Tab-separated table of C-alpha atoms and ligand atoms in Angstrom:
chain	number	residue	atom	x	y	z
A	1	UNK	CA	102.323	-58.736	-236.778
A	2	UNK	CA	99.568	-61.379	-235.381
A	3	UNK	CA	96.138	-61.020	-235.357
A	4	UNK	CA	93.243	-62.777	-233.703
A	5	UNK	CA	90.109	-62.929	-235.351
A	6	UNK	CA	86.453	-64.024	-234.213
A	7	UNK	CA	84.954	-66.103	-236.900
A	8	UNK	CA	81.189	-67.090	-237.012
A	9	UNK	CA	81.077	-70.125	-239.517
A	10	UNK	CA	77.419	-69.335	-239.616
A	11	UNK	CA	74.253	-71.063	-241.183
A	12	UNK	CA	73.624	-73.032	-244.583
A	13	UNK	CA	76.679	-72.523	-246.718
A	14	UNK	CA	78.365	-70.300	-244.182
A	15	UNK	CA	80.614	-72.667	-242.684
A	16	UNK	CA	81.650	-73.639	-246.586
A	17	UNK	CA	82.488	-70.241	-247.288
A	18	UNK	CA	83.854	-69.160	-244.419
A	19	UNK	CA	86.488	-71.553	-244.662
A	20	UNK	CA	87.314	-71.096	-247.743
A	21	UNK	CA	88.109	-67.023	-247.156
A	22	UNK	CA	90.212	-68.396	-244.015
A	23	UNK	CA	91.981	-70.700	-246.734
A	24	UNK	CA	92.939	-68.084	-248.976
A	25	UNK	CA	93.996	-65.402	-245.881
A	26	UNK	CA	96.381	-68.130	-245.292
A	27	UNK	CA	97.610	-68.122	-248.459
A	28	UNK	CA	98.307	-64.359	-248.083
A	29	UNK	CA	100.646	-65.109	-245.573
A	30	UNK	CA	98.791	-63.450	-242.849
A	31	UNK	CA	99.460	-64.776	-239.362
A	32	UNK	CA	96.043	-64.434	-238.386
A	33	UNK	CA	95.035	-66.759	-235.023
A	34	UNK	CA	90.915	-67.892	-235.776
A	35	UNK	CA	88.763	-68.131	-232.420
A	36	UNK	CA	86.058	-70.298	-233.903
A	37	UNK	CA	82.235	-69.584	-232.240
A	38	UNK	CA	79.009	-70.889	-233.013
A	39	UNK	CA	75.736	-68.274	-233.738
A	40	UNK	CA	72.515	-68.921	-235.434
A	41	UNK	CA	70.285	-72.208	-235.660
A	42	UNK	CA	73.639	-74.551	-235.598
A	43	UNK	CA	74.394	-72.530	-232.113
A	44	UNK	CA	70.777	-73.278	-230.792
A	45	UNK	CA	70.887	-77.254	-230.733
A	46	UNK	CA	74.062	-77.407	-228.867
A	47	UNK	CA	74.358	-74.142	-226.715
A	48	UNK	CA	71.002	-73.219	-226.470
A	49	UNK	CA	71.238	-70.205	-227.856
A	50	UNK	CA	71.397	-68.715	-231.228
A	51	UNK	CA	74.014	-65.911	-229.967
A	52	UNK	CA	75.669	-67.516	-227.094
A	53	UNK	CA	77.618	-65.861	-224.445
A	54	UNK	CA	81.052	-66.866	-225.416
A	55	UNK	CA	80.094	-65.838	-229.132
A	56	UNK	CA	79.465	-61.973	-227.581
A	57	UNK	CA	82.068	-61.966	-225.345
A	58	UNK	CA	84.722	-63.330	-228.407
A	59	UNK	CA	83.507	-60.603	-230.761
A	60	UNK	CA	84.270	-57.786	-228.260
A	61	UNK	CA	87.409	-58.920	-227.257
A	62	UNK	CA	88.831	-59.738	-230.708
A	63	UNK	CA	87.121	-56.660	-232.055
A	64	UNK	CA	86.842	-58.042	-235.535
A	65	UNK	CA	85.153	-60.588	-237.150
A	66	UNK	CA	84.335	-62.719	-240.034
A	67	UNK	CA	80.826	-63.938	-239.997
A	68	UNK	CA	79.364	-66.065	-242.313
A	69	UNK	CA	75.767	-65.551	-242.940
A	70	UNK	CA	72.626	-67.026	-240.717
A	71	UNK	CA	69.616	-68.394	-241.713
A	72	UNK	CA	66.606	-66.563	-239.887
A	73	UNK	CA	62.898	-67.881	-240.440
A	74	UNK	CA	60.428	-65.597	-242.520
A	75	UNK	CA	57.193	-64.233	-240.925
A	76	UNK	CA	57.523	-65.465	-237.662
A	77	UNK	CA	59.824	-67.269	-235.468
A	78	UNK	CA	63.012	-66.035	-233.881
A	79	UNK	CA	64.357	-62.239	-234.663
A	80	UNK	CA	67.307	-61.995	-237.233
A	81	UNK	CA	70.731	-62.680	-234.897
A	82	UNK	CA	72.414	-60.492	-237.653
A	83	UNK	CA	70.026	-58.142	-236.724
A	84	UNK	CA	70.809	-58.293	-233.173
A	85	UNK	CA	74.711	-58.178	-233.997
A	86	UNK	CA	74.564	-55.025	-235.611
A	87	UNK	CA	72.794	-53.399	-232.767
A	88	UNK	CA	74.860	-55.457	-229.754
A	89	UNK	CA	78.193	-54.222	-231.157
A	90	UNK	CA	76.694	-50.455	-232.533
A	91	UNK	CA	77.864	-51.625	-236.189
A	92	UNK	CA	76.056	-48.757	-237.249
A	93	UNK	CA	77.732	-48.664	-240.491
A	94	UNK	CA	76.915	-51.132	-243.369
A	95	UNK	CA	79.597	-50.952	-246.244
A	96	UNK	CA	78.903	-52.284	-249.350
A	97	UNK	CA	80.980	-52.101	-252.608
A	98	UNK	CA	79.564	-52.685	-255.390
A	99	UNK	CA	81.675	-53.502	-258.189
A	100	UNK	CA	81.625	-54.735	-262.285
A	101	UNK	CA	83.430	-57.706	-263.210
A	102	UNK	CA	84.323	-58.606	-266.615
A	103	UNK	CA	82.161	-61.486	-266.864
A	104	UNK	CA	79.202	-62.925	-268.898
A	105	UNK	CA	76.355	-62.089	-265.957
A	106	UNK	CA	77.635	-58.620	-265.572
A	107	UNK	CA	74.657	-56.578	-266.317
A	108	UNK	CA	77.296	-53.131	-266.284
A	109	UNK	CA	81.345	-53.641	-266.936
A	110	UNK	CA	82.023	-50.070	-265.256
A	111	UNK	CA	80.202	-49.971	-261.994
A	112	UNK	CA	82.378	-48.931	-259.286
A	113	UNK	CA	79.707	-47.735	-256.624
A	114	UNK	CA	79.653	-48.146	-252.537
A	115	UNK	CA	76.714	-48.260	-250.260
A	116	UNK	CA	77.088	-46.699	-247.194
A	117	UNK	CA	73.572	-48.197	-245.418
A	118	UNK	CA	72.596	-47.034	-241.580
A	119	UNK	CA	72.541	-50.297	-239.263
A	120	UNK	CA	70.816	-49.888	-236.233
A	121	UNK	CA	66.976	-47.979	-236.774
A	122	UNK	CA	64.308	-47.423	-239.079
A	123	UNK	CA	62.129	-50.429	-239.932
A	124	UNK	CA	64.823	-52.965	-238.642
A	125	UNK	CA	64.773	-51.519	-234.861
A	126	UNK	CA	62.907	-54.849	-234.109
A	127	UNK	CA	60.522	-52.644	-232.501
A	128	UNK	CA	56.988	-54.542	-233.743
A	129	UNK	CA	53.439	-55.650	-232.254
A	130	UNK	CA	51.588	-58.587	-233.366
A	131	UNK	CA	47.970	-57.804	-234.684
A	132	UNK	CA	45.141	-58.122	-232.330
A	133	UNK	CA	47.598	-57.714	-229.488
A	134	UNK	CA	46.750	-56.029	-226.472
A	135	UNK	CA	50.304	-53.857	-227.150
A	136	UNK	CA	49.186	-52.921	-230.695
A	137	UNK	CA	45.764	-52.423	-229.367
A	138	UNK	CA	47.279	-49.399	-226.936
A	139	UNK	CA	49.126	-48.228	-229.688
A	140	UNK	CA	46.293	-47.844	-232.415
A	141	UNK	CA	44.406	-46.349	-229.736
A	142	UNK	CA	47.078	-43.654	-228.720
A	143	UNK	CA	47.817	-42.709	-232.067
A	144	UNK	CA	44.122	-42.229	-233.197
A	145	UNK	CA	44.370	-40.415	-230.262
A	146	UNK	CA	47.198	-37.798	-231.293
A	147	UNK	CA	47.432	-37.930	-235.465
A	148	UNK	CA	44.759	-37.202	-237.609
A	149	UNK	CA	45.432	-40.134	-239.356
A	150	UNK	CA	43.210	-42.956	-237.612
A	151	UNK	CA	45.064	-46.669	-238.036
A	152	UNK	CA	42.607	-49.657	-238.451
A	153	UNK	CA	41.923	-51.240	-235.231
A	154	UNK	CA	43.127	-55.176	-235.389
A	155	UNK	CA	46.819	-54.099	-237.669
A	156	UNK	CA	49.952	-55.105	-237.130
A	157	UNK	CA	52.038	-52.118	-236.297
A	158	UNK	CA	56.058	-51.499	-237.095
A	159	UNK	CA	57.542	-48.449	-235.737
A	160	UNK	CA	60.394	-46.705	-237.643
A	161	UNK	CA	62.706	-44.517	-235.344
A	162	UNK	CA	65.055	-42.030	-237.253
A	163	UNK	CA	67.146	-40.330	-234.314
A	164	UNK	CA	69.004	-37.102	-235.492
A	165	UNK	CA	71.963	-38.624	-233.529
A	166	UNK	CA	72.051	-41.883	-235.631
A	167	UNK	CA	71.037	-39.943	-239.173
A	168	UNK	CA	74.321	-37.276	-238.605
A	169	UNK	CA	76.342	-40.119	-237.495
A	170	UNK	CA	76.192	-41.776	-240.617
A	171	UNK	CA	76.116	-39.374	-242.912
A	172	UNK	CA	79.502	-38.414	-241.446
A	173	UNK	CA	80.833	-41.300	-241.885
A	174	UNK	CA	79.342	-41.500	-245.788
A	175	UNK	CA	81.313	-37.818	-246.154
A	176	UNK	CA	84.366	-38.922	-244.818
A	177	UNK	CA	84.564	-42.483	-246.354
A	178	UNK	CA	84.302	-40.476	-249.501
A	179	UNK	CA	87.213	-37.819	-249.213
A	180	UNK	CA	89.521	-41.164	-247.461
A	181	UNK	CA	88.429	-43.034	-250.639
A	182	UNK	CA	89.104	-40.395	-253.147
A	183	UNK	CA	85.340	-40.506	-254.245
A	184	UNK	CA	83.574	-37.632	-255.813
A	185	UNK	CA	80.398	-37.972	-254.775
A	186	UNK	CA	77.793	-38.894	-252.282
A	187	UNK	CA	73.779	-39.209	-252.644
A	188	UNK	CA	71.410	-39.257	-250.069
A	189	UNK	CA	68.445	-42.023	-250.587
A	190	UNK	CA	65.052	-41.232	-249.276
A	191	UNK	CA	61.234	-41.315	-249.295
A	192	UNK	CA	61.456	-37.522	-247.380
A	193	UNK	CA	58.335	-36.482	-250.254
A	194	UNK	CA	55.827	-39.575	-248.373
A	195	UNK	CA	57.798	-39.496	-244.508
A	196	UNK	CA	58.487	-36.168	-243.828
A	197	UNK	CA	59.690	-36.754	-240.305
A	198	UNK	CA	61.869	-39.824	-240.578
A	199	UNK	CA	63.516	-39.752	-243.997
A	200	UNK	CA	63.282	-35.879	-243.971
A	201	UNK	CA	65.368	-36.230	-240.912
A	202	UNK	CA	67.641	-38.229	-242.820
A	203	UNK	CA	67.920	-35.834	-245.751
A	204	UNK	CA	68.812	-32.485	-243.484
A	205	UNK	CA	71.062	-34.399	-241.361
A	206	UNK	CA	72.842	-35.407	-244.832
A	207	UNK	CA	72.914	-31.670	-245.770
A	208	UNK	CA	74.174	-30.756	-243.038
A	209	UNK	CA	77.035	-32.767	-243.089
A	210	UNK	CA	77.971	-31.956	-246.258
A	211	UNK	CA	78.422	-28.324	-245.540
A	212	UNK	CA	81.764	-29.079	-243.753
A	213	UNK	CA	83.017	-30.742	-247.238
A	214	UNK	CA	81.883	-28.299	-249.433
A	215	UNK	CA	83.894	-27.894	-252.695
A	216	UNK	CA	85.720	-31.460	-252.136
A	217	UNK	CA	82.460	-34.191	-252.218
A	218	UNK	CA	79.324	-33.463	-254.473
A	219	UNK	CA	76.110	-33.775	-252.034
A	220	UNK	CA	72.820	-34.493	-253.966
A	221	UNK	CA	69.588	-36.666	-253.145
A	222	UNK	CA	67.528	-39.041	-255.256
A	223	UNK	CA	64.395	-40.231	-253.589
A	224	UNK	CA	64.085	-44.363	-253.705
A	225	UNK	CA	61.939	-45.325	-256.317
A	226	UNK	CA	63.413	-42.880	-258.917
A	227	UNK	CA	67.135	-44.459	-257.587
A	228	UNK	CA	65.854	-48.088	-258.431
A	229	UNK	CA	65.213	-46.879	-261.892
A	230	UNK	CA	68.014	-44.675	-262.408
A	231	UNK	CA	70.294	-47.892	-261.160
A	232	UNK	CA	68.933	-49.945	-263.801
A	233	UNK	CA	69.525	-47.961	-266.495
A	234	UNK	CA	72.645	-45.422	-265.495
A	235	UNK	CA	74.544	-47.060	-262.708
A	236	UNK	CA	77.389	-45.560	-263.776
A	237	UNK	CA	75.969	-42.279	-262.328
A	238	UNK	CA	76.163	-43.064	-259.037
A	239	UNK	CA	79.782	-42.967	-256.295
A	240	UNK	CA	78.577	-43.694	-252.827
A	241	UNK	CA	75.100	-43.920	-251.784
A	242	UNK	CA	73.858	-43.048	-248.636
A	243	UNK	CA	70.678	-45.094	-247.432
A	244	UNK	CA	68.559	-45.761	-244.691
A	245	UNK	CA	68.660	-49.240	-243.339
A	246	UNK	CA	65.351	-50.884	-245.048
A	247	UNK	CA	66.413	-49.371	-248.683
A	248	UNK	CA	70.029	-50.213	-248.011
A	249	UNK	CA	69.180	-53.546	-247.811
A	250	UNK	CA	66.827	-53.796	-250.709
A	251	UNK	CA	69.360	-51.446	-253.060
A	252	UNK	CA	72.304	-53.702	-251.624
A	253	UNK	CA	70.784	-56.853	-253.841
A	254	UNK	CA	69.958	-54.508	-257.088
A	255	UNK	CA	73.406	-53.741	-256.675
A	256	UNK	CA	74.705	-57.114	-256.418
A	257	UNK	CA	72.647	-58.325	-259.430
A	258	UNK	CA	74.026	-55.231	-261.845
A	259	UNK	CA	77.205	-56.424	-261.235
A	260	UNK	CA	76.610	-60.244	-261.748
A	261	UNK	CA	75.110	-61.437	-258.558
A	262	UNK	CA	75.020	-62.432	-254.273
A	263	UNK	CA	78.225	-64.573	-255.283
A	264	UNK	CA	80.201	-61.675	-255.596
A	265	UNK	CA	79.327	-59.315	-253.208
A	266	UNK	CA	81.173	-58.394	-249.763
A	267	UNK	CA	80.151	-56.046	-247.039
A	268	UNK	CA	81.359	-54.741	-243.685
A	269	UNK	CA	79.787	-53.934	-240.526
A	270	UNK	CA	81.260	-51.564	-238.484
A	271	UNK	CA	81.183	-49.323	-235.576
A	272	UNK	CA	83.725	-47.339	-233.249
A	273	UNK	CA	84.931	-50.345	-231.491
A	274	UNK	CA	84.209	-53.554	-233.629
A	275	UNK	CA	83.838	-54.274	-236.836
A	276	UNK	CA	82.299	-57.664	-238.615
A	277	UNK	CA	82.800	-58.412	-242.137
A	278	UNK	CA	80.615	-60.746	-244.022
A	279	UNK	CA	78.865	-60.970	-247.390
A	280	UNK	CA	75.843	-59.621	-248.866
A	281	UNK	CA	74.076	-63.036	-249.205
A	282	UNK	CA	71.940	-65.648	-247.108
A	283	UNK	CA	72.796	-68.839	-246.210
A	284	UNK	CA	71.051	-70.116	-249.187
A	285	UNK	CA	70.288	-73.165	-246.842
A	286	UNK	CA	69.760	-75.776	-250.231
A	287	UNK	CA	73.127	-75.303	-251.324
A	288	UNK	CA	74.686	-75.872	-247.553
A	289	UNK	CA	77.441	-79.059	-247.938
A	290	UNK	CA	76.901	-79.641	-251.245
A	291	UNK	CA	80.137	-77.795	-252.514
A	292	UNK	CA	78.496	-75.662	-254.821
A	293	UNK	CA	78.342	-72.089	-254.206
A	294	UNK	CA	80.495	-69.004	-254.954
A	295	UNK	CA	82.853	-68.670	-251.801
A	296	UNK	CA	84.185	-64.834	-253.299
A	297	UNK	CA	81.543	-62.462	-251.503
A	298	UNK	CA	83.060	-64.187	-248.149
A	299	UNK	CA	86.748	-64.193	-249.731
A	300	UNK	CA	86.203	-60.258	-250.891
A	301	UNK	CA	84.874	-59.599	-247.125
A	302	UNK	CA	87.678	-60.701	-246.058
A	303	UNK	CA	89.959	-58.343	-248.235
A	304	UNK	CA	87.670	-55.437	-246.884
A	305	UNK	CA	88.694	-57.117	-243.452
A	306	UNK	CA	92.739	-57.379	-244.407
A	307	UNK	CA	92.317	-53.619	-245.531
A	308	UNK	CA	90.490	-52.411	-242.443
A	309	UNK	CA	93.713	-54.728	-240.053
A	310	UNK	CA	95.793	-51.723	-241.988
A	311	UNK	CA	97.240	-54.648	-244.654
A	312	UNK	CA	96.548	-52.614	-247.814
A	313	UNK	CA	99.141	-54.365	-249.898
A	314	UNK	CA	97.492	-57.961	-248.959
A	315	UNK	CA	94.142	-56.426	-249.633
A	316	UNK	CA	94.846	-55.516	-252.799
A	317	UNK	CA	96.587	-58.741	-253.861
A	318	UNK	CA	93.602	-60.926	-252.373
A	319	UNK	CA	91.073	-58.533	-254.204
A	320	UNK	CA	93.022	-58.695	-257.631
A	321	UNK	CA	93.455	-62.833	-257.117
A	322	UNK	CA	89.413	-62.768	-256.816
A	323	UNK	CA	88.843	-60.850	-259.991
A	324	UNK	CA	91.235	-62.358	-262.113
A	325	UNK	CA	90.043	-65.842	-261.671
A	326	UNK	CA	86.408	-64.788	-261.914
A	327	UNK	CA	87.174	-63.348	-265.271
A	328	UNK	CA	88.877	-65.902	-266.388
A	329	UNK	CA	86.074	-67.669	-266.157
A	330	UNK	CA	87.412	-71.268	-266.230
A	331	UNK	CA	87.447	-72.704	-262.569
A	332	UNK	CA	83.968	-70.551	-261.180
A	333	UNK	CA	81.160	-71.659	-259.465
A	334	UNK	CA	77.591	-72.302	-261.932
A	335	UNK	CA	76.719	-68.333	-260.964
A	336	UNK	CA	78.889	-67.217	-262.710
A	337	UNK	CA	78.590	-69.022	-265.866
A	338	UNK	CA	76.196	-67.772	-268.718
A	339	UNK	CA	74.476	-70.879	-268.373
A	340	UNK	CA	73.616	-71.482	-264.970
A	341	UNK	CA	73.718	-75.507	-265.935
A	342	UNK	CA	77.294	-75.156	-267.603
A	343	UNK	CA	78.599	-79.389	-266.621
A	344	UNK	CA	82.037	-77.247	-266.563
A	345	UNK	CA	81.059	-74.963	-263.526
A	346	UNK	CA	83.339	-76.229	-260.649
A	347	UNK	CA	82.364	-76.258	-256.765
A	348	UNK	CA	83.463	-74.306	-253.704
A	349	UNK	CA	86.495	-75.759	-253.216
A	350	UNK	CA	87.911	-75.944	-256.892
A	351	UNK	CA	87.391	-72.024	-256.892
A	352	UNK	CA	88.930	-71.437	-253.803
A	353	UNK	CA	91.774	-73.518	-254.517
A	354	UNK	CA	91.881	-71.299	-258.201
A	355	UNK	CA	92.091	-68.379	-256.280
A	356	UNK	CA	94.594	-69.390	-253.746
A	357	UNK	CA	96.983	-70.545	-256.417
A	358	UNK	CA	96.577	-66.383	-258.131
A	359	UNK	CA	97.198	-65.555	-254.593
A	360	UNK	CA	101.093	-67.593	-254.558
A	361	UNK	CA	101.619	-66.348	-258.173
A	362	UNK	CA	101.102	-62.722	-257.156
A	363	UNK	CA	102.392	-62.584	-253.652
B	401	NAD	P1	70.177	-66.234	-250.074
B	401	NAD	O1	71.129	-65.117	-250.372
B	401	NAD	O2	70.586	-67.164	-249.014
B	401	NAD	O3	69.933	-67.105	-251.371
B	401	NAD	C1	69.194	-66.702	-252.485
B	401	NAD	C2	69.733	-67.421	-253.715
B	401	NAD	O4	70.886	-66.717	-254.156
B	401	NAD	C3	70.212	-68.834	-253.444
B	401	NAD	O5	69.195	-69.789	-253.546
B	401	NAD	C4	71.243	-68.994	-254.513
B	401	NAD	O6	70.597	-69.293	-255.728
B	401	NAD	C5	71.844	-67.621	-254.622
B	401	NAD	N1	73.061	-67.471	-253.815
B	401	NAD	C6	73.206	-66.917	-252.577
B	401	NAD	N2	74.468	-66.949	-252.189
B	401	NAD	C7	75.170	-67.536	-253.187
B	401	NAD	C8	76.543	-67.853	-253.380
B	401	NAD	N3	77.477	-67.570	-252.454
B	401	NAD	N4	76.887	-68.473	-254.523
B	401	NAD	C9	76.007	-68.767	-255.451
B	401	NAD	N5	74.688	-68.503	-255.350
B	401	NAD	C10	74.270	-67.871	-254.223
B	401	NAD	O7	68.774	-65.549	-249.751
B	401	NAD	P2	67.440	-66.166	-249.142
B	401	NAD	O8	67.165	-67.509	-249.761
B	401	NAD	O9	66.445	-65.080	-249.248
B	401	NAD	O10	67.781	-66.349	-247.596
B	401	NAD	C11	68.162	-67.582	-247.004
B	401	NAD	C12	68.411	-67.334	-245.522
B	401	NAD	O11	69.518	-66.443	-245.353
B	401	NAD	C13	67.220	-66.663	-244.811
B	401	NAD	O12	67.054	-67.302	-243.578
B	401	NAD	C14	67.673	-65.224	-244.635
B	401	NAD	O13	67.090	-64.614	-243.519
B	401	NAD	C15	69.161	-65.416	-244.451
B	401	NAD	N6	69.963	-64.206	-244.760
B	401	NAD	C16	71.029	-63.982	-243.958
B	401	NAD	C17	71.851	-62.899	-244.221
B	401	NAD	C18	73.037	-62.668	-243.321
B	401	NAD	O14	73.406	-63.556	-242.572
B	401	NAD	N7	73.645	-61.490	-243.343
B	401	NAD	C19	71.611	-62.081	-245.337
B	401	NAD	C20	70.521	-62.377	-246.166
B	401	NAD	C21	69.693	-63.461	-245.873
């Protein structure tokens, strides 16, 4: 069976490793038709837009895509297009496996954890006033107002809405990606001791769920800062992890250094109708062309892609390809050498062509 795909080549070293996951899908076998479209600062130049029209209207037609990541500027400038993708499409879920390797930066050999990370509220809403703007003005001046708590005039002010609609949604979704996935366990991540209202939502939404899978997933909580420790030192502890959007993100990249780094780890946006897979790093835009990064976050998207198209078999095969070159540790990318200035460590495309040869020896 055919499939068309939406793929967003992306920012930096997007485009590099973007085609090298379309590379090895090939290899697979797949008969997968790629409808190319621009988004982020390489869309702006040319179409005048970093999420143009045709980009939108691809991704809902195709209904699933491979993205590669986009640069956004820090502190100012233009709001984060991935961001605004999540939100467009409802990708309310952000999936995140994170998962040991057998190799020399592997902080943990036996982590086998998911995040499960809300997409579309708390601090990331985009909802934000500039300081000393008449908007934040009004706002400081209503909520001295109403709370007891008075706000210092001349802030910048970020509002973080928790809706009971979006927290039960998603811890739903965390319950049953657990009992689909044959996991044991589920814990809710929070800061419900300091913000009552919004993370406390979170938390009783989460128990709530769980009632309905009593006896068949473990529920518990674990609030934030005691998780970031607890990760550190007992990762092993931990099955799927439920998390707000801001401490999904943050926990996503402890996660991906336990298990030996950004190179390595693949993620998956999705929502009722669409789903968009890409990896848990930037577009680390000082690498972009120079055929040197790790192309297997994108490639291991992309089996989380094959496996959500219903081709387990392939999934498994691409997934197994990735790890057993990557512990082999012969032709990988300098991150995932011990040293990190190894002469031996090979480039984007040697890997990729590694992997795709594992791929033809095990299809
Ligand atoms: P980054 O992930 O791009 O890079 C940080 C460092 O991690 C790099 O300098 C590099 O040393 C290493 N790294 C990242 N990916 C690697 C790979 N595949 N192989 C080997 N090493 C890798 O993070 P950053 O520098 O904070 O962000 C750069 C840009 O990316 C920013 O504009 C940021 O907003 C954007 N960003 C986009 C996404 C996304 O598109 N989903 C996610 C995170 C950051």
């Amino acid at each position: 069976m055919g499939y068309k795909v939406t793929l967003l080549p992306g920012d930096g070293i997007g485009p590099e490793v973007t085609e090298a996951a379309v590379a090895c899908l090939e290899a697979l076998g797949l008969d997968i038709e790629w409808e190319r479209k621009p988004a982020g600062e390489s869309a702006l130049g040319k179409y005048g837009s970093l999420l143009p029209e045709e980009t939108i209207e691809a991704i809902s037609r195709n209904k699933v895509a491979l993205k590669g990541p986009i640069t956004t500027p820090v502190g100012g400038g233009f709001r984060s297009i991935n961001v605004a993708i999540r939100q467009l499409f409802n990708l309310y879920v952000c999936l995140r496996p994170i998962k040991s390797f057998n190799i020399p930066g592997a902080l943990y050999k036996d982590i086998d954890m998911v995040i499960v990370r809300e997409n579309t509220e708390d601090l990331y809403a985009g909802v934000e006033f500039a300081a000393e703007t008449p908007e934040a003005d009004a706002i400081i001046e209503k909520i001295n107002e109403l709370s007891k708590k008075k706000v210092r005039r001349g802030s910048a002010i970020s509002i973080k809405p928790m809706s009971a609609f979006a927290c039960e949604r998603i811890a739903r979704f965390a319950f049953e990606y657990a009992l689909k996935n044959k996991r044991r366990k589920v814990t809710c991540v929070h800061k419900a001791n300091i913000m009552k209202y919004t993370d406390g939502l979170f938390m009783k939404s989460f128990y709530e769920a769980a009632k309905k899978f009593e006896g068949k997933i473990i529920a518990q909580d674990c609030i934030v800062d005691n998780l970031s420790m607890q990760l550190v030192r007992h990762p092993q502890n931990f099955d799927v992890l439920l998390l707000p959007n801001l401490y999904g993100d943050i926990i996503s990249d402890l996660g991906a250094g336990l298990v030996g780094g950004l190179g390595l780890t693949a993620g998956a946006n999705i929502g009722d109708q669409i789903a968009v897979f890409e990896p848990t790093h930037g577009s680390a835009p000082k690498y972009a062309g120079k055929n040197k990064v790790n192309p297997a976050a994108t490639i291991l998207s992309a089996a989380l892609m094959v496996e959500f198209l219903g081709e387990k078999e392939k999934a498994k095969i691409l997934w197994q390809a990735v790890k057993d070159v990557v512990e082999a540790g012969e032709s990988v990318t300098y991150d995932l050498k011990a040293d990190r200035n190894d002469p031996l460590a090979v480039g984007t495309k040697e890997i990729t062509k590694a992997i795709i040869s594992r791929i033809k020896e095990l299809c």
